[in-house]
PDB file of C-alpha atoms in Angstrom:
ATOM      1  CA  UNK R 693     132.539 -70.391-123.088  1.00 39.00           C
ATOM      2  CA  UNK R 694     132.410 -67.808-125.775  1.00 42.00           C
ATOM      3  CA  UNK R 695     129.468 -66.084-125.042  1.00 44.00           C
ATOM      4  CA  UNK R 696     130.107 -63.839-121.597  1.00 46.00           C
ATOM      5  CA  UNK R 697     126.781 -62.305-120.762  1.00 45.00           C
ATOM      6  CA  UNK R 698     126.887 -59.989-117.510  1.00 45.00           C
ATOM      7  CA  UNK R 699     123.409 -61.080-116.283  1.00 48.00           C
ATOM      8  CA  UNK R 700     123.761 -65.044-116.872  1.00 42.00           C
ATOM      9  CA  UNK R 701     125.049 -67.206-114.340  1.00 44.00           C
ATOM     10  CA  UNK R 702     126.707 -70.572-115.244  1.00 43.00           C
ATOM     11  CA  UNK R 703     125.476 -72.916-113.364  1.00 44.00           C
ATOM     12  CA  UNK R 704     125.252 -77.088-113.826  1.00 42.00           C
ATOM     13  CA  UNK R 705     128.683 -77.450-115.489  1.00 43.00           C
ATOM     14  CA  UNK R 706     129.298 -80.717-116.245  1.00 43.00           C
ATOM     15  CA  UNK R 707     133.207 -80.186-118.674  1.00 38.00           C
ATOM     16  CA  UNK R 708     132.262 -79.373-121.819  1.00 37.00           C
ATOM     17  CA  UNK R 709     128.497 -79.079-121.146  1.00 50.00           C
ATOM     18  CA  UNK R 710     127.051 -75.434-119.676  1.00 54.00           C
ATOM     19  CA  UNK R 711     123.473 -74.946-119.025  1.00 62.00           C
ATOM     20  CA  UNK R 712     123.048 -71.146-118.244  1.00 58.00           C
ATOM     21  CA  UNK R 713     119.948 -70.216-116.250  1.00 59.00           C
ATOM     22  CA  UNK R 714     118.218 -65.911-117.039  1.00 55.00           C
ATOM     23  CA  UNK R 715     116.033 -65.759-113.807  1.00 56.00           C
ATOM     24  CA  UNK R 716     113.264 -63.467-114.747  1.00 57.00           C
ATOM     25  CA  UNK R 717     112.492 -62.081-110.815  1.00 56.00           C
ATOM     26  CA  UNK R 718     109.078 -60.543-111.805  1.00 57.00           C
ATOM     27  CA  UNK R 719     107.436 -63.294-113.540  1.00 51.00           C
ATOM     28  CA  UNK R 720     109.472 -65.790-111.439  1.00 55.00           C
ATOM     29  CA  UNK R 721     110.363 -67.343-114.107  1.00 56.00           C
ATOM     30  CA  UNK R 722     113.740 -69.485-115.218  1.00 55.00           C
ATOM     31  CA  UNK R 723     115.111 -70.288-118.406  1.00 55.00           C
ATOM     32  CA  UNK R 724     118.270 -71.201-120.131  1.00 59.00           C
ATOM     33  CA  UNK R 725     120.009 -68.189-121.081  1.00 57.00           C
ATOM     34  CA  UNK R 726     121.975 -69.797-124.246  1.00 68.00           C
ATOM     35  CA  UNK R 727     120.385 -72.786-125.440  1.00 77.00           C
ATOM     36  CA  UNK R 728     117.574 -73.386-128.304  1.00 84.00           C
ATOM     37  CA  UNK R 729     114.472 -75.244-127.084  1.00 90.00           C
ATOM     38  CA  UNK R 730     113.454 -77.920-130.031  1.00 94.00           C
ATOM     39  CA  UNK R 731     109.790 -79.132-129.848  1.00 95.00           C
ATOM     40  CA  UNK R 732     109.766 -82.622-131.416  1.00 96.00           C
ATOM     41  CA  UNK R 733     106.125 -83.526-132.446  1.00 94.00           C
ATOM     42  CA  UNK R 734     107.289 -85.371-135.886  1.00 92.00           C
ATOM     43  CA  UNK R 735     107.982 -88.854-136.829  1.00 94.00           C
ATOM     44  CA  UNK R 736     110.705 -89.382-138.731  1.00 96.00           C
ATOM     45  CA  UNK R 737     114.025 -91.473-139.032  1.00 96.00           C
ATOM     46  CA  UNK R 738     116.340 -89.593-137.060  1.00 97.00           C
ATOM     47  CA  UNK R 739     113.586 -88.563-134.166  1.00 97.00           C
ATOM     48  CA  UNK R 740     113.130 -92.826-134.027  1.00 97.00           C
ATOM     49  CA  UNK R 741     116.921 -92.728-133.830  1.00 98.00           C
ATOM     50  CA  UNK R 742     117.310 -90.244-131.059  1.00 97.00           C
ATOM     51  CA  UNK R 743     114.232 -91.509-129.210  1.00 97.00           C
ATOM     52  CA  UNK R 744     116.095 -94.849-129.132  1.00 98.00           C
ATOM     53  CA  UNK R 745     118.609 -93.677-126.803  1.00 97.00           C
ATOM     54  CA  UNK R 746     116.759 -91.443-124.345  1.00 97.00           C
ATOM     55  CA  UNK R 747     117.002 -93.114-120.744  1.00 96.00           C
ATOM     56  CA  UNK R 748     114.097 -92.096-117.906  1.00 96.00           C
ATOM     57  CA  UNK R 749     115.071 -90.744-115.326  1.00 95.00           C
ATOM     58  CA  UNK R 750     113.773 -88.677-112.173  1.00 95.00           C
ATOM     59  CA  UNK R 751     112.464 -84.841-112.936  1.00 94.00           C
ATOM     60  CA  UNK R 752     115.581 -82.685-112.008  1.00 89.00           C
ATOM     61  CA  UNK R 753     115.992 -79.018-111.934  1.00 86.00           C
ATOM     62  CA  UNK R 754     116.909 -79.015-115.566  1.00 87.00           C
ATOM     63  CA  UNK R 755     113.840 -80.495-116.325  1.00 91.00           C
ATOM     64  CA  UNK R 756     111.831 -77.692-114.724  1.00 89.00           C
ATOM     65  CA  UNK R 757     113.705 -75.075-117.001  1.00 87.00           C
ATOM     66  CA  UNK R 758     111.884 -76.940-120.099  1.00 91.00           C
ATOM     67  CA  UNK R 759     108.084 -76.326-118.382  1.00 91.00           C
ATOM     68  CA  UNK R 760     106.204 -73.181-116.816  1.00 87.00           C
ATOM     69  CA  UNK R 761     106.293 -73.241-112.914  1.00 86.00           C
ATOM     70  CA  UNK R 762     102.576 -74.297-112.978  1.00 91.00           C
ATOM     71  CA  UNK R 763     103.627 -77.368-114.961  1.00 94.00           C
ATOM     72  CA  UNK R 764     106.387 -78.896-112.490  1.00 93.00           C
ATOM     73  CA  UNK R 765     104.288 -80.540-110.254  1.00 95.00           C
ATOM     74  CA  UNK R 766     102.700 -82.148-112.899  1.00 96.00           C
ATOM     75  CA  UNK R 767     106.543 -84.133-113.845  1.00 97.00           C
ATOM     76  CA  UNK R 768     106.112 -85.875-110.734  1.00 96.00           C
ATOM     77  CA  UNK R 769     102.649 -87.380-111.929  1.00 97.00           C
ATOM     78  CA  UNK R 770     102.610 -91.055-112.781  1.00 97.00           C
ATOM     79  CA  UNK R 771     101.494 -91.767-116.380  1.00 97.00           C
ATOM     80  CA  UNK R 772      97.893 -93.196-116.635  1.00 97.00           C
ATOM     81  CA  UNK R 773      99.321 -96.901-117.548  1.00 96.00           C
ATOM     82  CA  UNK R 774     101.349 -96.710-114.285  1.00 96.00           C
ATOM     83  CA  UNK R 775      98.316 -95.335-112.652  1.00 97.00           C
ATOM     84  CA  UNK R 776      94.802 -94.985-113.815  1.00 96.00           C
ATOM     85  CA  UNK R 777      94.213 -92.895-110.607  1.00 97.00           C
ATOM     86  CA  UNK R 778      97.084 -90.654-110.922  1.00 97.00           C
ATOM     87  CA  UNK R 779      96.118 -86.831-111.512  1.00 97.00           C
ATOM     88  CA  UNK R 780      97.373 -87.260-114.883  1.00 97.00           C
ATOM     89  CA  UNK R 781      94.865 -89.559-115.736  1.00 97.00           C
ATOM     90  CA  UNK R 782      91.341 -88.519-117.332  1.00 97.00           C
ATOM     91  CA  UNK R 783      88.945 -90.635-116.774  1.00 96.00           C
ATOM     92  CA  UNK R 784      91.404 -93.906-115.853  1.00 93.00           C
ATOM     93  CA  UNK R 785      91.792 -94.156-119.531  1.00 95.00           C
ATOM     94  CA  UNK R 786      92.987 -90.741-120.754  1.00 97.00           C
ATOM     95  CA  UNK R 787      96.135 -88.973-120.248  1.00 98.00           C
ATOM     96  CA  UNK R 788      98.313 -85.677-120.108  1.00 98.00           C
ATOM     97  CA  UNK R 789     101.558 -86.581-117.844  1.00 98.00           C
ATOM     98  CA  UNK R 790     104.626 -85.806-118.628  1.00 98.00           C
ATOM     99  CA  UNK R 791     107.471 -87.465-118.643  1.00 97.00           C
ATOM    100  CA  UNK R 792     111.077 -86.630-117.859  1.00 97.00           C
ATOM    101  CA  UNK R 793     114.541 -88.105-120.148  1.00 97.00           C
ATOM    102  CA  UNK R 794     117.673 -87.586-120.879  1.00 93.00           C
ATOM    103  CA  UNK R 795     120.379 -87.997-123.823  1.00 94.00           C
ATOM    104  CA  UNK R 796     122.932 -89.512-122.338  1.00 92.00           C
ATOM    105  CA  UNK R 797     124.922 -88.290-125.337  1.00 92.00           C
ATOM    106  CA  UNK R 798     125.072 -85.125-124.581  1.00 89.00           C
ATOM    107  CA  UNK R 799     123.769 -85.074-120.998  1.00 87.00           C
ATOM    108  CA  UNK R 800     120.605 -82.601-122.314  1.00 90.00           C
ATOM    109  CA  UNK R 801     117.051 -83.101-120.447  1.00 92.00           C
ATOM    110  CA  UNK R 802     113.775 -84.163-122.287  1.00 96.00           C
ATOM    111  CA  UNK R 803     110.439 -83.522-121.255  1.00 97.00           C
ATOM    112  CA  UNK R 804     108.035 -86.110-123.018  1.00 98.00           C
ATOM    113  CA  UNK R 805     104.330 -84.379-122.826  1.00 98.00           C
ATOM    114  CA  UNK R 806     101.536 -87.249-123.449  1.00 98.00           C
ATOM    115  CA  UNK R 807      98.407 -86.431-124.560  1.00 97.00           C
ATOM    116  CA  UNK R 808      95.788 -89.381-125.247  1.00 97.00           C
ATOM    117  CA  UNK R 809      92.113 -89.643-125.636  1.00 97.00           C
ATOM    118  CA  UNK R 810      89.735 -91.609-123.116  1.00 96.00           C
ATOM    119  CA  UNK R 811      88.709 -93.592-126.103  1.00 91.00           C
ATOM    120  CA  UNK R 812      92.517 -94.203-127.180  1.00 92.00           C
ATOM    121  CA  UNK R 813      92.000 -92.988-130.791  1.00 95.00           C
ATOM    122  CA  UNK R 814      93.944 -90.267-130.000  1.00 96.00           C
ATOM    123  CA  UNK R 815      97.598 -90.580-128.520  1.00 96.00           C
ATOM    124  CA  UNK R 816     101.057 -88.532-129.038  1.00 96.00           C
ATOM    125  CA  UNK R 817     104.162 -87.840-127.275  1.00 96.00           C
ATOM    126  CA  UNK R 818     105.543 -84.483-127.847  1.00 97.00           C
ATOM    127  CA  UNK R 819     109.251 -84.639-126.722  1.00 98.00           C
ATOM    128  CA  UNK R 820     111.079 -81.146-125.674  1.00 97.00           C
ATOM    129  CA  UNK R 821     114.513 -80.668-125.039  1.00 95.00           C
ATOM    130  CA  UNK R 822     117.241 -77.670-125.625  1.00 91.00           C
ATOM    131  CA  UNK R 823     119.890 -77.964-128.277  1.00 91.00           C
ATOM    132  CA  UNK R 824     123.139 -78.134-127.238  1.00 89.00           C
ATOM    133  CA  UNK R 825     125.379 -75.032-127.602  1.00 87.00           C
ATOM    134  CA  UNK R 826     128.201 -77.032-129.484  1.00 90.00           C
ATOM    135  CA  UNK R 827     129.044 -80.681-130.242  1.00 92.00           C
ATOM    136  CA  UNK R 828     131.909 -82.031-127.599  1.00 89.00           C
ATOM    137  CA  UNK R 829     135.560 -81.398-128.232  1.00 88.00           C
ATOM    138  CA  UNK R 830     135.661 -84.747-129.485  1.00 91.00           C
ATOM    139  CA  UNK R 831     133.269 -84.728-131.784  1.00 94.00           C
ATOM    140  CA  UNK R 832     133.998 -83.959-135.319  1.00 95.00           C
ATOM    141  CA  UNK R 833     131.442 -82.539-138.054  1.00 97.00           C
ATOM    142  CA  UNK R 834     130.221 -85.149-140.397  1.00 98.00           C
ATOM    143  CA  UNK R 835     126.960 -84.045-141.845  1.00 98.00           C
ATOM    144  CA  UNK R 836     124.420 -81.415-141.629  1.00 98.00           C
ATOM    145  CA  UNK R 837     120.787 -82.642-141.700  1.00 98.00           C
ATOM    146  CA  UNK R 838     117.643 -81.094-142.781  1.00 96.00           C
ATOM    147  CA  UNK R 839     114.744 -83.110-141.550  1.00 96.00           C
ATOM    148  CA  UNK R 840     111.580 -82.315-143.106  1.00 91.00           C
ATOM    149  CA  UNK R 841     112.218 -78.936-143.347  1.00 88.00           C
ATOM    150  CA  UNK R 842     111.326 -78.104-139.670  1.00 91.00           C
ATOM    151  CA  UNK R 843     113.925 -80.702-137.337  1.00 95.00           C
ATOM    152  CA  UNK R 844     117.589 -79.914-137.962  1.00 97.00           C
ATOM    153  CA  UNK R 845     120.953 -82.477-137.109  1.00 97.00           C
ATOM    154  CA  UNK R 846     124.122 -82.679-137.059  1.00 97.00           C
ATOM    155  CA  UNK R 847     125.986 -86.449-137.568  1.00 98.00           C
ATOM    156  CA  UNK R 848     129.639 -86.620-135.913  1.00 97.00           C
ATOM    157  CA  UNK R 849     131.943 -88.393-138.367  1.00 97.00           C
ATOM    158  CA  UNK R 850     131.411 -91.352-135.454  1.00 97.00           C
ATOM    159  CA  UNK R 851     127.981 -91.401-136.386  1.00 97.00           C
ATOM    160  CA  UNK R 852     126.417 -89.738-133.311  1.00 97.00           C
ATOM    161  CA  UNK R 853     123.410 -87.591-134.382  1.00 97.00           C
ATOM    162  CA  UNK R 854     122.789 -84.323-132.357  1.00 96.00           C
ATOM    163  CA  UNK R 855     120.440 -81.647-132.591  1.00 96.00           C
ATOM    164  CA  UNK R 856     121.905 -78.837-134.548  1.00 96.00           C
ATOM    165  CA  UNK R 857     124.228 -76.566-131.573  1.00 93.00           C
ATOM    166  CA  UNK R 858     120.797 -73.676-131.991  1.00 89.00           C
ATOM    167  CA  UNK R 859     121.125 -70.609-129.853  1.00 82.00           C
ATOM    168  CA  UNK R 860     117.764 -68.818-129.000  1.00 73.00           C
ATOM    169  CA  UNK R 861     117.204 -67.737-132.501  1.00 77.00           C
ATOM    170  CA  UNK R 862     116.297 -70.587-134.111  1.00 86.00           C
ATOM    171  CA  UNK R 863     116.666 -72.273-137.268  1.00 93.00           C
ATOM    172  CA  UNK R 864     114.104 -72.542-140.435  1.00 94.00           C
ATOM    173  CA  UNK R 865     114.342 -73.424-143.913  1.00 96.00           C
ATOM    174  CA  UNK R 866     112.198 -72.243-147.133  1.00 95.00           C
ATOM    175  CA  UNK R 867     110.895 -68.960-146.616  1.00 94.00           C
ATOM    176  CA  UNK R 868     111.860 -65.405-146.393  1.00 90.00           C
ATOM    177  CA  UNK R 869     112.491 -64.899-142.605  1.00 88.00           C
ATOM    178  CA  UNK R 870     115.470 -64.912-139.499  1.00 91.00           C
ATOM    179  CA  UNK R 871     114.788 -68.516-139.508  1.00 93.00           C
ATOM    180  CA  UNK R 872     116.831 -69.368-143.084  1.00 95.00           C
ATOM    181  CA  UNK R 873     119.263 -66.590-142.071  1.00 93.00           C
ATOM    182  CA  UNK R 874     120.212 -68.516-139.123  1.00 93.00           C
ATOM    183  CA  UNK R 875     120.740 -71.050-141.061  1.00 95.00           C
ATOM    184  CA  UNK R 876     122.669 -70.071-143.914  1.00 95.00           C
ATOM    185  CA  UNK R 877     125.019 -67.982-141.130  1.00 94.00           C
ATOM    186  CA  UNK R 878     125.634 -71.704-139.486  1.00 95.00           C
ATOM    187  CA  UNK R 879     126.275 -72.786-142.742  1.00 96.00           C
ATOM    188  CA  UNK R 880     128.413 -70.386-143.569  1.00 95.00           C
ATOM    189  CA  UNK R 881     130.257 -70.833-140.267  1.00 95.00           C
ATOM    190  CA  UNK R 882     130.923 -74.150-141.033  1.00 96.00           C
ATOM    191  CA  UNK R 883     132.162 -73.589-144.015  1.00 95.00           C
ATOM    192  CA  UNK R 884     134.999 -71.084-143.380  1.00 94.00           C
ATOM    193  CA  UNK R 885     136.087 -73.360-140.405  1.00 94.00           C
ATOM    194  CA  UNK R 886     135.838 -76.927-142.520  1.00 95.00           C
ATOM    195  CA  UNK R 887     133.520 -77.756-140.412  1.00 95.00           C
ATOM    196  CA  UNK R 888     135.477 -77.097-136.719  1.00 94.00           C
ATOM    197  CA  UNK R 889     133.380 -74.800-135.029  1.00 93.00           C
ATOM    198  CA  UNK R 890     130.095 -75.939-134.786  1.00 94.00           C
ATOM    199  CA  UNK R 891     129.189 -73.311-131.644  1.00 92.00           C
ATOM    200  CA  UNK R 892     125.683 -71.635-131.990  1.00 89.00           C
ATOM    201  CA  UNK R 893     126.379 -68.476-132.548  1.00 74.00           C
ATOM    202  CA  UNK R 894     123.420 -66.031-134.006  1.00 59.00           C
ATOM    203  CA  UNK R 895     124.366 -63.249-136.169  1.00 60.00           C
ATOM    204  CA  UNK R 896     127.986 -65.105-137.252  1.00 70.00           C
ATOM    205  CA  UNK R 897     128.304 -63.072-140.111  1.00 76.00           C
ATOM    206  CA  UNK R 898     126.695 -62.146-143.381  1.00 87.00           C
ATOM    207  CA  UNK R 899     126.684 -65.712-145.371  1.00 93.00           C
ATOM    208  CA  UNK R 900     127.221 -65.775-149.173  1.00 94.00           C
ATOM    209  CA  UNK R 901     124.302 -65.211-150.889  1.00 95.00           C
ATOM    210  CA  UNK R 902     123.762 -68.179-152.590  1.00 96.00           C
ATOM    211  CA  UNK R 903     123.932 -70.090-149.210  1.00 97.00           C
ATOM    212  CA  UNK R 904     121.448 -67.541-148.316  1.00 96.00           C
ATOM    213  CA  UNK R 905     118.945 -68.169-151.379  1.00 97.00           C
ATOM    214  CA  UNK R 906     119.555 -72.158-150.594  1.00 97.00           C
ATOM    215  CA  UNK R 907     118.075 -71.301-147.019  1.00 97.00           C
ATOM    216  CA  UNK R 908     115.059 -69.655-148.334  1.00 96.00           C
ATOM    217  CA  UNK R 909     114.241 -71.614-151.004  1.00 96.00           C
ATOM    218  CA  UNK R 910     110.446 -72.884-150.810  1.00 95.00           C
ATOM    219  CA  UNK R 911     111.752 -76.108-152.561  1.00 92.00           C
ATOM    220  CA  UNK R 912     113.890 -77.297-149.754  1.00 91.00           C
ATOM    221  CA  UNK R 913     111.436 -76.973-147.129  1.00 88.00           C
ATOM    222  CA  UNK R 914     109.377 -80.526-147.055  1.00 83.00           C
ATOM    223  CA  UNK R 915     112.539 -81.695-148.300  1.00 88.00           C
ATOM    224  CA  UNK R 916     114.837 -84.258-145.824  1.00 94.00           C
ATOM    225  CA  UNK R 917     118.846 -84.171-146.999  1.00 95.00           C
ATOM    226  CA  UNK R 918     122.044 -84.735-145.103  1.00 97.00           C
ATOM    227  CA  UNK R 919     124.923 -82.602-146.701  1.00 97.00           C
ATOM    228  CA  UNK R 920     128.572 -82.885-145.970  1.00 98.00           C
ATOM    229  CA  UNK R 921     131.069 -80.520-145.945  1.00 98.00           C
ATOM    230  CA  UNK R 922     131.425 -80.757-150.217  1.00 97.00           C
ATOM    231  CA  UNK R 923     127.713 -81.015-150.325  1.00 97.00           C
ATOM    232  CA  UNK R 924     127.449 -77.802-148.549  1.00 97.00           C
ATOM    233  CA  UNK R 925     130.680 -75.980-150.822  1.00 97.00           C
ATOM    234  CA  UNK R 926     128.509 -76.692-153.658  1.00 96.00           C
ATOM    235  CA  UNK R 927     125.739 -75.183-153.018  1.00 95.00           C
ATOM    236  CA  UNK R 928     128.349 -71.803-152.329  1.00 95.00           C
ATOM    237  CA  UNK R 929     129.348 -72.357-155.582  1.00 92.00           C
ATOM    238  CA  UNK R 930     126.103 -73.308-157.843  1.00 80.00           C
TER     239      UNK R 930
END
């Protein structure tokens, strides 16, 4: 691991996966120490195609890392189709379970939150899940994806699709904020590695400023684009 942090302990290591757990003692609370959290509320072509593969499974301590402590009994609540009488359900109709995934990609948890209406004209699933620090060793970088200007991915040159590797900073795209320079800095990493190290790692270095412009462009921000390796050298050089 790259990242040695003297109050993080590595815990659920599973080869070239590490979840690292902060404890905060006085708000008894537990969180990863490393990894971005990525709300997915949006429909679009690559959340359909990561949704695709999710597989249920049983609420595990993972799981709880995703949810505040008040929320973990409420994984182990059946959905209201399961049960109409479950304490999930609102009114036998209605509901606001959760329910617990994972990608068995990349071996990350997903916490599915559904909310819907007792009149069903209202339903969503918002998904939640961290990023992963860095693709596998095996994986090699194919293509950087900006989804709608608020979901990013990253496409092994196998065809996988991942979450972009997001530390706790976070990533954003058209506007004038840490978000963009995230972004451009992951860029940049990417670029003086071609494409090898895809670790998360905030505050890489100062990217070129035309990378950093790209980021914070208002034009790119509703915008969806997948960019390889050239695609991204030309925008260094435009």
């Amino acid at each position: 691991m790259s990242d040695q942090q003297p109050d993080l302990q590595l815990t659920y290591d599973r080869g070239w996966q590490h979840i690292v757990v902060h404890t905060e003692p006085g708000l008894g609370a537990a969180m990863s120490g490393l990894h971005g959290t990525v709300p997915i509320e949006r429909d679009s072509r690559y959340t359909r195609e990561w949704l695709s593969r999710l597989e249920p499974c049983d609420p595990n301590p993972l799981h709880t890392l995703l949810v505040g402590n008040e929320t973990i009994p409420k994984l182990f609540h059946p959905c209201v189709y399961d049960d109409p009488q479950s304490p999930s359900a609102v009114a036998g109709s209605g509901c606001v379970c959760y329910r617990t995934f994972y990608d068995p990609e990349y071996g990350l948890p997903v916490i599915a939150h559904h909310y819907r209406t007792v009149t069903g004209n209202i339903e969503n699933w918002k998904h939640t899940t961290y990023a992963p620090y860095a693709l596998r060793e095996k994986d090699i970088f194919g293509s950087l994806i900006i989804d709608g200007g608020d979901l990013f991915w990253i496409r092994t040159q196998t065809g996988t699709l991942s979450l972009l590797p997001e530390s706790r900073s976070g990533y954003g795209i058209g506007y004038g904020g840490g978000g963009p320079t995230q972004l451009a800095s992951y860029i940049q990493q990417l670029l003086d590695t071609d494409g090898s190290n895809t670790t998360a790692q905030a505050g890489y270095g100062k990217p070129a400023k035309r990378i950093l412009d790209w980021t914070r462009d208002p034009a790119n921000k509703a915008l969806t684009q997948e960019l390889t390796l050239s695609d991204l050298r030309r925008i260094q050089r435009a």
